[in-house]
XYZ file of C-alpha atoms in Angstrom:
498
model
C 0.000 0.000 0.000
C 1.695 3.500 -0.698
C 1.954 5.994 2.006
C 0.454 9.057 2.100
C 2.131 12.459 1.196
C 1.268 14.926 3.912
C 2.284 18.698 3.311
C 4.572 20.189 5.540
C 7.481 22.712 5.525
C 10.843 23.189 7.814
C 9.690 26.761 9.557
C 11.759 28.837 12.205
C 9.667 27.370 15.035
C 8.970 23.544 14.547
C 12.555 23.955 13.972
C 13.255 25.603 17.146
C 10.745 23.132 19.021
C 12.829 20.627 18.214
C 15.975 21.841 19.429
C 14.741 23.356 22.494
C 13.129 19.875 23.571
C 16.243 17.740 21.881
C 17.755 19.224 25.759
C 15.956 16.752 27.703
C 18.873 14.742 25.911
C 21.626 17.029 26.803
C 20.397 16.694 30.387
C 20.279 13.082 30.290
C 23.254 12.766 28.839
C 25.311 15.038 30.900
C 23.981 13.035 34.038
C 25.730 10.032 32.155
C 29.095 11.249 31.221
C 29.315 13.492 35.178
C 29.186 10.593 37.035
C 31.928 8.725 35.883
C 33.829 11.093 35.923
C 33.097 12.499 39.582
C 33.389 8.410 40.745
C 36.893 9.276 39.813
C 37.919 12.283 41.335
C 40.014 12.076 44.762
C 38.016 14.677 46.355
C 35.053 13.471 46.249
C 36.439 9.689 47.097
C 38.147 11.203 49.835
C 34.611 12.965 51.261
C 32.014 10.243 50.334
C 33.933 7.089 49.848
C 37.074 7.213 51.741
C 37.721 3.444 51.672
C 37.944 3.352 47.944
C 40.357 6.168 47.839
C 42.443 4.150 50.012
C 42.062 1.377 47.916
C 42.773 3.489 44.932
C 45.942 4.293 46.594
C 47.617 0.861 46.770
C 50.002 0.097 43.673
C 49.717 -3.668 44.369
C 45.540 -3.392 44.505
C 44.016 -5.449 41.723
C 43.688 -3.411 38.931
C 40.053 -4.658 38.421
C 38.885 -4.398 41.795
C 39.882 -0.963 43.153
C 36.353 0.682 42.557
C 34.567 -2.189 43.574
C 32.289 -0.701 46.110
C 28.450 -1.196 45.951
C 27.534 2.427 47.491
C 29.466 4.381 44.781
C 27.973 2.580 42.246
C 24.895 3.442 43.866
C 25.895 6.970 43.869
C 25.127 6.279 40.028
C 22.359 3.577 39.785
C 20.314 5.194 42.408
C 18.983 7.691 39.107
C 18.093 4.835 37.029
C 16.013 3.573 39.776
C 14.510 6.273 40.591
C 13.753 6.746 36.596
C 12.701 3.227 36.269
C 9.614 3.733 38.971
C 8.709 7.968 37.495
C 8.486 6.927 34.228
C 5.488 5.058 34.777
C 3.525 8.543 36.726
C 5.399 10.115 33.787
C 2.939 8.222 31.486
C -0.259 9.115 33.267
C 1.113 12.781 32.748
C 1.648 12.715 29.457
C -1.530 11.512 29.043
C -3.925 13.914 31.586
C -1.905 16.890 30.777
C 0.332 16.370 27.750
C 3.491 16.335 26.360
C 4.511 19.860 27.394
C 3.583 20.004 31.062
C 5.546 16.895 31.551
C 8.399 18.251 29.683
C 8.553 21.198 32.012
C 8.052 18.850 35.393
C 11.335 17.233 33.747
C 13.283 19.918 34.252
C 12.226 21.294 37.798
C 12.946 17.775 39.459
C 16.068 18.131 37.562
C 17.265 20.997 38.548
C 16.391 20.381 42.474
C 18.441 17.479 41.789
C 21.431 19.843 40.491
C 20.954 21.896 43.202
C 20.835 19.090 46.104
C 24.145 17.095 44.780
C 26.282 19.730 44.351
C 25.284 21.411 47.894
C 25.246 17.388 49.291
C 27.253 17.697 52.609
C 26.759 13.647 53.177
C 25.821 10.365 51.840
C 22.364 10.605 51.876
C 22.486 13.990 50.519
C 23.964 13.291 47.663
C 21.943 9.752 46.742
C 18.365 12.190 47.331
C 20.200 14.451 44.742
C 20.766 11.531 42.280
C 16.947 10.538 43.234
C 15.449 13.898 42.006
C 17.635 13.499 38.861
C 16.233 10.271 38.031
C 12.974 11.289 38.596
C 13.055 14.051 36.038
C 15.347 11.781 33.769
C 12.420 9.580 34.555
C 9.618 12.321 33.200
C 11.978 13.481 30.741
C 13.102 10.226 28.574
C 9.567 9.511 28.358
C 7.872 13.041 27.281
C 10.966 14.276 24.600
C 11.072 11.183 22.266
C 7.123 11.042 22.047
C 6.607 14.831 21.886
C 9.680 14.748 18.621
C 7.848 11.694 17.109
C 4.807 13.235 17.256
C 5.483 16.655 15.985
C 8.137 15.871 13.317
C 6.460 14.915 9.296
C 6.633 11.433 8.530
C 9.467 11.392 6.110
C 12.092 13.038 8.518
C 10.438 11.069 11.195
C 13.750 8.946 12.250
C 16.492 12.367 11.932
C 13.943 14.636 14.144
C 13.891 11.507 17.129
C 17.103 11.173 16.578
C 18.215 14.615 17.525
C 17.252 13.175 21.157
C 19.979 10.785 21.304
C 22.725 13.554 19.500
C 21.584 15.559 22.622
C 22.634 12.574 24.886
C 25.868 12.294 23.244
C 26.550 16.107 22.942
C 25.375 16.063 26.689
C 28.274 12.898 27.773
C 30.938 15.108 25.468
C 30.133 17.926 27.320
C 30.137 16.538 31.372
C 33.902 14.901 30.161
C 34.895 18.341 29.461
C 33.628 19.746 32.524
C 35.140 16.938 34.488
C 38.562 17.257 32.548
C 38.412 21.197 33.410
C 37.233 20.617 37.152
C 39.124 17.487 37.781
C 41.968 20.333 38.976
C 40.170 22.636 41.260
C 40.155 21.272 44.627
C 38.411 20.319 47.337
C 35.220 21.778 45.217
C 35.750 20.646 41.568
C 32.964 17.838 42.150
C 30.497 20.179 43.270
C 30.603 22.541 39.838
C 30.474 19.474 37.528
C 27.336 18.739 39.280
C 25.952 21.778 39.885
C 26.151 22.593 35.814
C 23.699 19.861 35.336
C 20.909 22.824 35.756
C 22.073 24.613 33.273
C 20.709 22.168 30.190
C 17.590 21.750 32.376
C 16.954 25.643 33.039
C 17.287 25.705 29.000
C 14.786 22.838 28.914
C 12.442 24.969 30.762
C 12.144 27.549 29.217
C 12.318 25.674 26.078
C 9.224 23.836 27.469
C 7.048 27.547 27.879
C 7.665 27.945 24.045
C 7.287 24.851 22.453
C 3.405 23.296 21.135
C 1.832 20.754 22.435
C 1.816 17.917 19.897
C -1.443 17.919 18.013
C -2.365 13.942 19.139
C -2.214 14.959 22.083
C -4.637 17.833 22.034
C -6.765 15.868 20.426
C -6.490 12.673 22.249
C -7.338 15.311 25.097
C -10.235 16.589 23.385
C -9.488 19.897 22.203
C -9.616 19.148 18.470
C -9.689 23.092 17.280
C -6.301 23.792 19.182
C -5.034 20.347 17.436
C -5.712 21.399 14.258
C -4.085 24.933 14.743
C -0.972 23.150 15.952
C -0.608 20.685 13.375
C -0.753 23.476 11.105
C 1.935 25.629 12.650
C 4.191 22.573 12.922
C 3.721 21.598 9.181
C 3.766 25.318 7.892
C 0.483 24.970 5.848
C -3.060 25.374 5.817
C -3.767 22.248 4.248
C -3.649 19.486 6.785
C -6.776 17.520 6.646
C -5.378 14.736 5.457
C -2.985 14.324 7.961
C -5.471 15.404 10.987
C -8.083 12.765 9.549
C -5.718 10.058 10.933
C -5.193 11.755 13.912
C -8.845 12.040 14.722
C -9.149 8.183 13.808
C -6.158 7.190 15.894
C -7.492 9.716 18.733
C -11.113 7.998 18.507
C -9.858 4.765 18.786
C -7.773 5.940 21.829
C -10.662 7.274 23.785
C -12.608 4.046 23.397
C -9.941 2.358 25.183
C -9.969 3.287 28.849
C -7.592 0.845 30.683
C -4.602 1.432 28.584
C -1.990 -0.498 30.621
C -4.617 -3.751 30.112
C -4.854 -3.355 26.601
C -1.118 -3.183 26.577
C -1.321 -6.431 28.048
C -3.654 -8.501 25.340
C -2.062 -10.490 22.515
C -2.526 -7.816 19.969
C -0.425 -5.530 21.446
C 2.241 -7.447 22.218
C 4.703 -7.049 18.902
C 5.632 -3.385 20.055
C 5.473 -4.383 23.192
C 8.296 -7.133 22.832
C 10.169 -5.171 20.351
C 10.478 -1.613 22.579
C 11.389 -4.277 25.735
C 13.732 -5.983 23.762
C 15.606 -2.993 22.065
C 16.001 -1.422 25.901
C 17.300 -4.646 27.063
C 19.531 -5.037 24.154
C 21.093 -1.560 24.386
C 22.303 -1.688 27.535
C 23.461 -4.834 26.769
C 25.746 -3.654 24.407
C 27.700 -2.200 27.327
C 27.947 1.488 26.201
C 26.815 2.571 29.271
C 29.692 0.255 31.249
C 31.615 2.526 29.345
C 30.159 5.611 29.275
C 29.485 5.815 32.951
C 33.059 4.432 33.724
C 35.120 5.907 30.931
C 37.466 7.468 33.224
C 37.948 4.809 35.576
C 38.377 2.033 32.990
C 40.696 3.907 31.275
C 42.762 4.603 35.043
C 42.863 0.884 35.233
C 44.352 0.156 31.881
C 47.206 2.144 33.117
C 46.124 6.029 32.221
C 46.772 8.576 35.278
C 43.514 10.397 35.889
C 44.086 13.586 33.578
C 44.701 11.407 30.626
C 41.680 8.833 31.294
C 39.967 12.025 31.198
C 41.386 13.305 28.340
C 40.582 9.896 26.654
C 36.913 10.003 27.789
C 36.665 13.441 25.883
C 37.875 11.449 22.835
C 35.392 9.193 23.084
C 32.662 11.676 23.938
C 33.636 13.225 20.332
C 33.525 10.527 18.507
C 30.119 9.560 20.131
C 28.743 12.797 19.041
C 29.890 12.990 15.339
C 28.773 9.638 14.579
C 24.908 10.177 15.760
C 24.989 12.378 12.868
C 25.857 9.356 10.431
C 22.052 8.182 11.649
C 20.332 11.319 11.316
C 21.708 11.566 7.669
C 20.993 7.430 6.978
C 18.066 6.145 9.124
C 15.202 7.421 6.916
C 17.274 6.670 3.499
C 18.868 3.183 4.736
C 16.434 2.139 6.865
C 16.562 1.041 10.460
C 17.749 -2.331 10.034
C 20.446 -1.626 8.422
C 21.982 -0.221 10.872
C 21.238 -2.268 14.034
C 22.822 -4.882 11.792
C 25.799 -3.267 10.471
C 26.349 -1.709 14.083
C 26.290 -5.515 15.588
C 28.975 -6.327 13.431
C 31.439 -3.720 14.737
C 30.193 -3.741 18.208
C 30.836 -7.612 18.162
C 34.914 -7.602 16.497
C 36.011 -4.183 18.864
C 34.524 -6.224 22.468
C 35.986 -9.228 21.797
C 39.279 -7.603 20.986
C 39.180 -5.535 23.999
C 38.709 -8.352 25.921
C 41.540 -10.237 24.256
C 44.357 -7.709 24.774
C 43.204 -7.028 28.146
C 43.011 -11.130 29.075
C 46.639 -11.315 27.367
C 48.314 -8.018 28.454
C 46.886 -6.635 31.783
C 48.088 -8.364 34.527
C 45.721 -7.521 38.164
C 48.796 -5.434 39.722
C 50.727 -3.916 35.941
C 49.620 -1.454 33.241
C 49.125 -1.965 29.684
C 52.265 -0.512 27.568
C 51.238 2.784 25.735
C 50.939 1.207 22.424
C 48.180 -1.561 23.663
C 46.231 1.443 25.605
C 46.281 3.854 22.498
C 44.759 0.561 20.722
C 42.247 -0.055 23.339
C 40.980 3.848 23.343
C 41.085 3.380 19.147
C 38.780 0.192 19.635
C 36.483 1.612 22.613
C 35.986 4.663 20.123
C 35.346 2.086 17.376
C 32.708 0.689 19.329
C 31.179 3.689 20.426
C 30.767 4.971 16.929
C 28.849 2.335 15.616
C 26.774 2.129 19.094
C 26.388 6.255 18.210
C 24.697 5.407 14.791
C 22.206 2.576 15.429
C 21.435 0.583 18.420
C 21.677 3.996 20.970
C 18.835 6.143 18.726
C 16.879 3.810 17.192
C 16.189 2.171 20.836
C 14.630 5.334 21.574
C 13.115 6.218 17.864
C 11.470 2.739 17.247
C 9.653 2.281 20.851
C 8.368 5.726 20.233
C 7.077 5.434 16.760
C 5.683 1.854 16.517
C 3.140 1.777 19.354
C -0.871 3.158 18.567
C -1.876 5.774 19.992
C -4.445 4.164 22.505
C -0.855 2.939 24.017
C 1.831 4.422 22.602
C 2.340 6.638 26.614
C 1.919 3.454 28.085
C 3.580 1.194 26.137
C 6.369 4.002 25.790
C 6.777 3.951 29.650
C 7.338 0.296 29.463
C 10.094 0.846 27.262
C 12.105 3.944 29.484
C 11.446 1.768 32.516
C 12.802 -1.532 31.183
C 15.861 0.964 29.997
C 16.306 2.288 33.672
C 16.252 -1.205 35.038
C 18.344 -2.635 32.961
C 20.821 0.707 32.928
C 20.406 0.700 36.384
C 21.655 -2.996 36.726
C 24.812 -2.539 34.340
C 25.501 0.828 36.570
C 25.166 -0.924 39.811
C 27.248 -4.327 39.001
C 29.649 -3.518 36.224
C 32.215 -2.472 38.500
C 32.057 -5.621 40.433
C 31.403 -7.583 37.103
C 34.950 -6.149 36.044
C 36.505 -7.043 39.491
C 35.240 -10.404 39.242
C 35.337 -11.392 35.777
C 38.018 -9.252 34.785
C 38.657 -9.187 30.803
C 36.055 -11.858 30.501
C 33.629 -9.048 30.996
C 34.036 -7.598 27.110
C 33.106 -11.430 26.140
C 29.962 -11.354 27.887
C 28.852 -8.204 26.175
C 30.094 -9.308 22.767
C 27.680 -12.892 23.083
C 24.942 -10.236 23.623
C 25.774 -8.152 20.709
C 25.678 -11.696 18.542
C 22.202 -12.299 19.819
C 21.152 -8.885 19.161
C 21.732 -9.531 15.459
C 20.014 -12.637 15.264
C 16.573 -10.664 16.942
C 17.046 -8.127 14.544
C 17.040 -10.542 11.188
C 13.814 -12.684 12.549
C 12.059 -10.321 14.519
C 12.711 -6.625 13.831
C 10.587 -5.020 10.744
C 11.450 -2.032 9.225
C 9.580 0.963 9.819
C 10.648 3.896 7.778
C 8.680 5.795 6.054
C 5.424 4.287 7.344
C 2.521 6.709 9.332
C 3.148 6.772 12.523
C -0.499 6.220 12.994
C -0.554 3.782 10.877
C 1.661 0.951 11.734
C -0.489 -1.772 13.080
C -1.565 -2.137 9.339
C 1.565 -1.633 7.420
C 4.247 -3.263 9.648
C 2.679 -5.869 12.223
C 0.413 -7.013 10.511
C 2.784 -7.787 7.203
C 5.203 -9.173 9.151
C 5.583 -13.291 8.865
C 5.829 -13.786 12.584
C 3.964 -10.786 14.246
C 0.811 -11.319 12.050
C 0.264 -14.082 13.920
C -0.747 -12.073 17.332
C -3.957 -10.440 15.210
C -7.047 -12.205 14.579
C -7.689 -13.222 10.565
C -9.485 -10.163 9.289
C -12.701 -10.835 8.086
C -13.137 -7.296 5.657
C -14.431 -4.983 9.262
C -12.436 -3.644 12.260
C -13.216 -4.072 15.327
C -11.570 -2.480 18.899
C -10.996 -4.203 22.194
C -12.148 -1.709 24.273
C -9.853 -2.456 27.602
């Protein structure tokens, strides 16, 4: 069936919408790339976690083990928690008060947060700070992907949801620069690198008091005049009826459905379902946020002293960010298959040579030699590119663009939640993971980056180009295994109304 051509033109504001809420990425991803960085820093080992500074200290420690400590890796899991249980309230805001609103509560948790961890005089300080980030992590991760699917035209669908996870990445580059500038003002060079996380939320803010609300959502909220007025200031043109038609049919559907979390539940809404759980699972099974979280402490125990595992995170902070824009460019010309696939292969060869020049080279109490660790930053940046241009923003675009409407807040808050679990168990064990299994650790990641590939050629369709609004017909239903979940159709359509 051929898609339909919707009119729409690039104007000064949808542009500006997207940037402006593109920063709930930059604030998520600054929260990513700070605390690594902080975990590393003397000071704040010496104030918080003063027995891992000692063990820092010993030469003859076990090069895997010295930041094994469950409470500092709490000191950065405690946010994914705390996102994992908001996202779900998150959902019921999105859907009583819209996209917007929950944009904005986003930022205000998030900046108490800023403001409570770099003030945080103790331990329980500073994990209530981490809290109140997760929380708006939690509110934001699940309001900024759904408000850029909604709002962006159907062809540039994939590069506008995208520009979420090039915020993440420009938002990690960014907190290893801060930490590589504050990393040398002592006692208090913690405190600023945590206390510039409000800055990308302020912006979010007020980005948040300019921006539309997305026309399915005004709709869905019945207010169908102020939909169609800001479908056609998003698109540019008068002439939108087309396009609102199916968002009147997808919103009329929605309304007749009034447990949404049940319906989530039923067999017909399980291919979305599986696929947004899967590709959360899957990402952080990669291990980019082992690496991303701990950049500057893996790179201390392969031998770097703490300016230049710094200086090395920065590298691969760049590298992270330049390749997102390889997806933007490709994911609605290639396709998103493509590059989950290609990605897997790359991922796969640059883990399991980590692990084997770290299983053959790094001893528990030596150091690599320089021209092993310069390899090892090369392949960590290899990996991260190809992480940058698939499997890191197409697990946010494809959870976001594949559910219906009825579901798509619910089954969307399945999705960030089963990413904050699963984030928050990498965050809370890898360091203990790479005490206990050592090199072994890049081998685990790389059997989960084979099976990754495998889901993708069996189970993953492609989506591009297809209505948002109109994938249940077009995608699931064509597809040789998920057509199975829907009843045979018999020529009429009919609703479960759960």
């Amino acid at each position: 069936m051929a898609n339909p051509v919707y009119k729409s033109k690039i104007t000064a504001y949808v542009f500006l919408s997207w940037i402006l809420a593109a920063f709930g990425g930059l604030m998520f991803g600054y929260d990513i790339g700070i605390s690594g960085g902080v975990s590393g820093m003397d000071d704040f080992l010496i104030k918080f976690f003063p027995t891992v500074y000692e063990r820092k200290m010993h030469a003859s420690e076990n090069n895997y083990c010295k930041y094994d400590d469950q409470l500092l890796q709490l000191f950065t899991s405690s946010l994914y928690l705390a996102a994992l249980v908001s996202s779900f309230f998150a959902s019921k805001a999105c859907t009583l008060f819209g996209r917007k609103p929950t944009i904005l509560m986003a930022s205000s948790f998030f900046i108490a947060g800023a403001g409570l961890s770099a003030g945080s005089e103790t331990n329980w300080m500073l994990i209530l700070g981490r809290i109140l980030f997760g929380i708006g992590v939690g509110f934001g991760n699940e309001a900024v992907p759904l408000f850029l699917t909604e709002i962006a035209p159907v062809h540039l669908r994939g590069a506008v949801n995208i520009l979420f996870q090039l915020f993440v990445t420009i938002g990690i580059f960014i907190a290893n620069l801060v930490n590589y500038a504050t990393s040398t003002m002592h006692p208090n060079g913690w405190r600023v690198s945590l206390g510039l996380a409000a800055v990308p939320a302020f912006i979010l803010l007020i980005g948040s008091l300019i921006i539309t609300e997305t026309p399915s959502s005004l709709v869905e909220r019945q207010k169908p005049e102020i939909g169609k007025k800001a479908l056609q200031k998003i698109r540019g043109v008068d002439d939108v009826d087309a396009e609102f038609e199916e968002i009147l049919h997808a919103c009329e559907i929605a309304r007749q459905v009034k447990q949404p979390f049940k319906k989530l539940m039923k067999k017909s809404s399980m291919p979305p379902l599986i696929i947004a759980v899967c590709l959360q699972v899957f990402q952080q099974f990669t291990g980019i946020n082992a690496i991303m979280f701990y950049a500057p402490v893996l790179f201390q125990t392969l031998g770097f002293k703490s300016d230049a595992s710094l200086l090395s995170s920065v590298i691969t902070g760049l590298v992270n960010v330049s390749s997102t824009f390889v997806s933007i460019i490709l994911v609605d010309r290639a396709g998103r298959r493509m590059l989950l696939l290609q990605a897997c292969v790359q991922m796969f060869i640059s883990q399991i040579a980590i692990g084997a020049i770290l299983q053959t080279h790094l001893s528990a109490t030596g150091s690599l030699d320089k021209g092993l660790a310069a390899l090892v930053v090369i392949l960590v940046c290899t990996f991260v590119m190809s992480f940058a241009w698939s499997w890191g923003p197409l697990g946010w675009l494809i959870p976001s663009e594949t559910f219906p409407l009825e579901t798509r807040t619910a089954g969307f808050a399945f999705a960030v939640s089963s990413n904050m679990l699963f984030t928050f168990l990498i965050a809370q064990a890898f360091l203990s993971m790479m005490c206990h299994m050592q090199a072994f650790i890049f081998y685990f990641f790389s059997a989960w980056i084979l099976i990754m590939g495998i889901f993708v050629i069996f189970l993953l369709p492609e989506t591009k180009g297809v209505p948002i609004d109109s994938m249940e017909e077009r995608v699931w239903k064509q597809h040789p295994v998920w057509k199975n979940f829907f009843p045979a159709s018999d020529g009429s359509k009919t609703y479960d109304m759960a």
